Short mmCIF file of C-alpha atoms in Angstrom, two decimals:
data_model
loop_
_atom_site.label_atom_id
_atom_site.label_comp_id
_atom_site.label_asym_id
_atom_site.label_seq_id
_atom_site.Cartn_x
_atom_site.Cartn_y
_atom_site.Cartn_z
CA MET I 1 -6.93 -2.16 -8.35
CA LYS I 2 -4.95 -1.49 -11.58
CA ALA I 3 -3.84 1.92 -10.31
CA ARG I 4 -2.55 0.47 -7.05
CA SER I 5 -0.82 -2.33 -8.95
CA ALA I 6 1.05 0.24 -11.00
CA VAL I 7 2.11 2.08 -7.84
CA ALA I 8 3.29 -1.11 -6.17
CA CYS I 9 5.09 -2.13 -9.35
CA MET I 10 6.96 1.16 -9.54
CA LEU I 11 7.88 0.95 -5.86
CA ALA I 12 9.26 -2.57 -6.30
CA VAL I 13 10.96 -2.05 -9.68
CA TRP I 14 14.47 -1.99 -8.20
CA ALA I 15 13.91 -5.31 -6.41
CA ALA I 16 11.61 -7.31 -8.63
CA GLY I 17 12.38 -6.05 -12.12
CA CYS I 18 8.71 -5.12 -12.51
CA GLN I 19 7.59 -3.11 -15.54
CA VAL I 20 4.51 -0.94 -15.91
CA ILE I 21 2.83 -1.58 -19.25
CA ALA I 22 0.48 0.94 -20.77
CA PRO I 23 -3.02 -0.26 -21.67
CA LEU I 24 -3.53 -1.48 -25.18
CA PRO I 25 -5.11 0.97 -27.67
CA GLY I 26 -8.84 0.89 -27.33
CA GLU I 27 -8.88 -0.57 -23.83
CA GLY I 28 -11.67 1.17 -21.98
CA GLY I 29 -12.48 3.36 -25.00
CA ASP I 30 -12.99 3.38 -28.78
CA GLY I 31 -11.68 0.41 -30.66
CA GLY I 32 -11.87 -1.95 -27.72
CA GLY I 33 -14.86 -3.98 -28.85
CA LEU I 34 -14.93 -7.22 -30.77
CA ALA I 35 -15.28 -6.92 -34.54
CA THR I 36 -17.87 -8.94 -36.45
CA ASP I 37 -18.37 -9.65 -40.12
CA GLY I 38 -21.79 -8.05 -40.19
CA GLY I 39 -23.69 -11.32 -40.23
CA SER I 40 -26.32 -12.45 -37.77
CA VAL I 41 -25.78 -14.88 -34.94
CA GLU I 42 -28.14 -17.80 -35.23
CA THR I 43 -29.49 -19.81 -32.35
CA ASP I 44 -30.56 -23.42 -32.16
CA ALA I 45 -33.89 -22.53 -30.56
CA GLY I 46 -35.74 -21.95 -33.83
CA GLY I 47 -35.62 -18.16 -34.00
CA ALA I 48 -34.47 -15.02 -32.26
CA ALA I 49 -34.52 -15.40 -28.51
CA GLY I 50 -35.95 -11.94 -28.05
CA GLU I 51 -38.97 -12.77 -30.23
CA ALA I 52 -39.67 -16.45 -29.66
CA GLY I 53 -38.55 -16.74 -26.02
CA TYR I 54 -36.89 -19.76 -24.42
CA GLU I 55 -38.29 -23.21 -24.25
CA GLY I 56 -38.43 -24.93 -20.91
CA GLY I 57 -38.52 -21.95 -18.56
CA ALA I 58 -36.10 -19.15 -17.67
CA PRO I 59 -33.24 -18.19 -19.98
CA PRO I 60 -29.78 -19.47 -19.09
CA ALA I 61 -27.76 -17.35 -16.67
CA PRO I 62 -25.19 -15.10 -18.36
CA THR I 63 -21.57 -16.06 -18.11
CA THR I 64 -19.73 -13.74 -15.72
CA THR I 65 -16.16 -13.45 -14.52
CA PRO I 66 -15.92 -14.57 -10.88
CA PRO I 67 -14.68 -11.93 -8.45
CA PRO I 68 -11.04 -12.15 -7.39
CA GLU I 69 -10.49 -14.37 -4.39
CA ASN I 70 -7.49 -12.49 -3.05
CA GLY I 71 -9.47 -9.70 -1.41
CA PRO I 72 -8.48 -6.02 -1.57
CA CYS I 73 -4.84 -6.69 -2.52
CA GLU I 74 -3.39 -8.39 -5.56
CA LEU I 75 -1.69 -10.98 -3.33
CA ALA I 76 -3.74 -13.17 -1.00
CA ALA I 77 -1.16 -12.99 1.81
CA CYS I 78 -1.26 -9.17 1.73
CA SER I 79 -5.05 -9.20 1.69
CA SER I 80 -5.22 -11.37 4.79
CA HIS I 81 -2.79 -9.14 6.66
CA CYS I 82 -4.40 -5.85 5.60
CA VAL I 83 -7.96 -6.93 6.35
CA ALA I 84 -6.95 -8.27 9.77
CA SER I 85 -5.04 -5.08 10.56
CA LYS I 86 -8.00 -2.91 9.60
CA ASP I 87 -10.51 -5.01 11.56
CA ARG I 88 -8.50 -5.50 14.75
CA CYS I 89 -6.50 -2.28 14.99
CA GLU I 90 -9.16 0.41 14.94
CA ILE I 91 -7.75 1.94 18.12
CA ALA I 92 -4.24 2.25 16.70
CA PRO I 93 -4.37 1.84 12.91
CA GLN I 94 -1.04 0.94 11.35
CA TYR I 95 -1.92 2.11 7.84
CA PRO I 96 -4.01 5.11 6.75
CA SER I 97 -6.12 2.80 4.57
CA VAL I 98 -6.36 -0.78 3.35
CA GLU I 99 -5.12 0.41 -0.03
CA ALA I 100 -2.00 1.91 1.59
CA CYS I 101 -1.41 -1.38 3.40
CA CYS I 102 -1.67 -3.30 0.12
CA THR I 103 0.77 -0.91 -1.55
CA VAL I 104 3.34 -1.30 1.23
CA CYS I 105 2.99 -5.08 1.46
CA GLU I 106 3.14 -5.69 -2.28
CA ALA I 107 6.17 -3.40 -2.70
CA MET I 108 8.33 -5.54 -0.41
CA PRO I 109 11.01 -7.81 -1.91
CA SER I 110 9.16 -10.69 -0.24
CA PRO I 111 5.54 -9.88 0.66
CA ALA I 112 5.21 -13.35 2.21
CA ASP I 113 8.10 -12.66 4.61
CA TYR I 114 6.68 -9.21 5.39
CA VAL I 115 3.38 -10.76 6.42
CA ALA I 116 4.83 -13.83 8.15
CA CYS I 117 6.46 -11.84 10.96
CA ARG I 118 3.49 -9.50 11.41
CA PRO I 119 0.64 -11.69 12.67
CA VAL I 120 -2.23 -9.48 13.76
CA GLY I 121 -3.37 -10.86 17.11
CA THR I 122 -4.60 -8.57 19.83
CA GLY I 123 -6.10 -5.20 19.01
CA ASP I 124 -4.27 -3.24 21.70
CA PRO I 125 -1.97 -0.43 20.46
CA ALA I 126 1.28 -2.21 21.38
CA GLY I 127 0.15 -5.46 19.76
CA CYS I 128 -0.94 -3.66 16.59
CA THR I 129 2.36 -1.79 16.42
CA GLY I 130 4.19 -5.10 16.59
CA ALA I 131 2.15 -6.27 13.62
CA GLY I 132 2.59 -3.04 11.66
CA PRO I 133 5.27 -1.68 9.32
CA LEU I 134 7.41 -0.40 12.23
CA GLY I 135 6.97 -3.48 14.40
CA PRO I 136 9.55 -6.27 13.99
CA ASP I 137 13.26 -5.52 13.81
CA GLY I 138 14.05 -8.12 11.15
CA GLY I 139 16.19 -11.24 11.19
CA ASP I 140 15.41 -14.88 10.37
CA GLY I 141 13.93 -13.97 6.99
CA CYS I 142 11.63 -11.31 8.43
CA VAL I 143 11.26 -8.02 6.55
CA GLY I 144 11.96 -5.70 9.46
CA ARG I 145 10.99 -2.08 10.05
CA CYS I 146 14.17 -0.63 8.56
CA GLU I 147 14.03 -2.82 5.46
CA THR I 148 10.38 -1.80 5.04
CA LEU I 149 11.06 1.92 5.37
CA CYS I 150 14.20 1.81 3.23
CA THR I 151 12.60 -0.29 0.50
CA LEU I 152 9.90 2.34 0.11
CA TYR I 153 12.36 5.23 0.36
CA ALA I 154 14.79 3.70 -2.18
CA ALA I 155 12.01 3.36 -4.74
CA LEU I 156 10.53 6.79 -4.05
CA CYS I 157 13.86 8.64 -3.77
CA PRO I 158 16.49 6.69 -5.75
CA LEU I 159 18.69 9.76 -6.32
CA ARG I 160 18.98 10.50 -2.59
CA LEU I 161 20.02 7.04 -1.41
CA PRO I 162 23.42 5.44 -2.16
CA ASP I 163 22.14 1.91 -1.47
CA LEU I 164 19.76 -0.03 0.72
CA ALA I 165 22.48 -1.06 3.16
CA SER I 166 23.35 2.59 3.88
CA CYS I 167 19.71 3.37 4.59
CA THR I 168 19.17 0.41 6.92
CA ALA I 169 22.39 1.25 8.80
CA MET I 170 21.17 4.81 9.35
CA CYS I 171 17.65 3.62 10.22
CA SER I 172 18.98 1.27 12.89
CA LEU I 173 20.13 4.31 14.90
CA TRP I 174 16.57 5.62 15.20
CA PRO I 175 14.70 4.20 18.22
CA ALA I 176 11.73 2.00 17.46
CA PRO I 177 8.37 3.22 18.80
CA ASP I 178 6.56 1.29 21.50
CA VAL I 179 3.30 2.38 19.89
CA PHE I 180 2.65 3.68 16.38
CA ASN I 181 -0.61 5.12 15.09
CA ALA I 182 -0.76 6.03 11.42
CA CYS I 183 -3.68 8.38 12.07
CA SER I 184 -2.18 10.23 15.03
CA HIS I 185 -0.97 13.82 15.03
CA LEU I 186 2.76 13.56 15.66
CA ASP I 187 5.13 16.31 16.73
CA ALA I 188 8.36 14.48 17.66
CA GLU I 189 10.38 15.23 14.53
CA GLY I 190 13.26 12.95 13.61
CA THR I 191 11.47 9.78 14.69
CA LEU I 192 10.63 6.65 12.73
CA GLU I 193 6.94 7.42 13.27
CA CYS I 194 7.14 10.78 11.52
CA ARG I 195 9.18 9.31 8.68
CA MET I 196 6.64 6.52 8.17
CA GLN I 197 3.73 8.93 8.23
CA MET I 198 5.48 11.19 5.73
CA MET I 199 6.08 8.13 3.57
CA PHE I 200 2.38 7.29 3.63
CA ASN I 201 1.62 10.82 2.47
CA ALA I 202 4.07 10.58 -0.42
CA LEU I 203 2.74 7.19 -1.52
CA GLY I 204 -0.80 8.54 -1.66
CA GLU I 205 -0.06 11.49 -3.96
CA GLU I 206 1.04 12.11 -7.52
CA LEU I 207 4.25 14.10 -7.19
CA ASP I 208 6.12 16.13 -9.77
CA ASP I 209 9.90 16.31 -9.57
CA ARG I 210 9.98 19.30 -7.23
CA ARG I 211 7.38 17.94 -4.80
CA ARG I 212 9.01 14.51 -4.86
CA ASP I 213 12.38 16.07 -3.98
CA ASP I 214 10.75 18.01 -1.13
CA ALA I 215 9.06 14.87 0.18
CA CYS I 216 12.30 12.87 0.03
CA ARG I 217 14.12 15.58 1.97
CA ASP I 218 11.37 15.77 4.60
CA ILE I 219 11.35 11.99 5.06
CA LEU I 220 15.11 11.92 5.49
CA GLN I 221 14.96 14.75 8.04
CA GLY I 222 12.05 13.14 9.87
CA ARG I 223 9.57 15.97 9.49
CA CYS I 224 6.10 15.35 10.90
CA ALA I 225 3.18 15.49 8.49
CA LYS I 226 -0.55 15.80 8.83
CA PRO I 227 -1.92 12.24 8.83
CA LYS I 228 -3.76 10.91 5.78
CA CYS I 229 -6.51 9.48 7.98
CA GLU I 230 -8.63 10.85 10.80
CA GLY I 231 -9.65 9.68 14.23
CA GLY I 232 -6.28 8.47 15.40
CA GLY I 233 -5.80 10.92 18.26
CA ASP I 234 -2.37 10.60 19.84
CA ALA I 235 0.11 7.78 19.28
CA ALA I 236 -1.66 5.52 21.76
CA GLY I 237 -5.02 5.99 20.08
CA ARG I 238 -6.43 8.44 22.64
CA ALA I 239 -8.62 11.13 21.18
CA PRO I 240 -7.07 14.62 21.05
CA PRO I 241 -8.28 17.11 23.66
CA PRO I 242 -11.25 19.28 22.61
#
């Protein structure tokens, strides 16, 4: 969860002013424990619990930290959307994984607006596409497909993009797909589908400067990439021929 939070934070840094903070010294390693003064901890039960036992039955339950209520994502709204998309869109998945969905949703300037205009209803390919990253066209506070793609591209490739408005203007010239499948094998280069799939690939890898520059160029050109998930078949969810 921390690793994905750092990724989402870096993706949204230009919009939200987010900052990635390194772990404190000793966190998860040496020096991270609590210091004591060397004395013993006394109990009020008349002796060491390990030797004398507990009076009145079973020992008290240990205090534990309750699990997060938000689900797989840091934000509850993103969790609801990503879980519903995974459960209902098995035929035409819109994200290669729940983690990828969380990363995309949480990187948006307004995750709530991203989710609000993407209700996951029916599980048919067209319905799932409408509830996916390339579904709505924006307007009325909705984070549309071009704002989604350009938000991710601006954070991943800041040196290749003059500004967000230039990206969304260019994106608006690319036809929106009737059906998108994040796990499909695409071959129509120059399309929004190929750009989104290439974006998923870039988000799921650690890239050095050269590989990042290559990925940014390929996204801009609309190259088609091998999907990060399997079982998608073609764009409509049909299995590929044997």
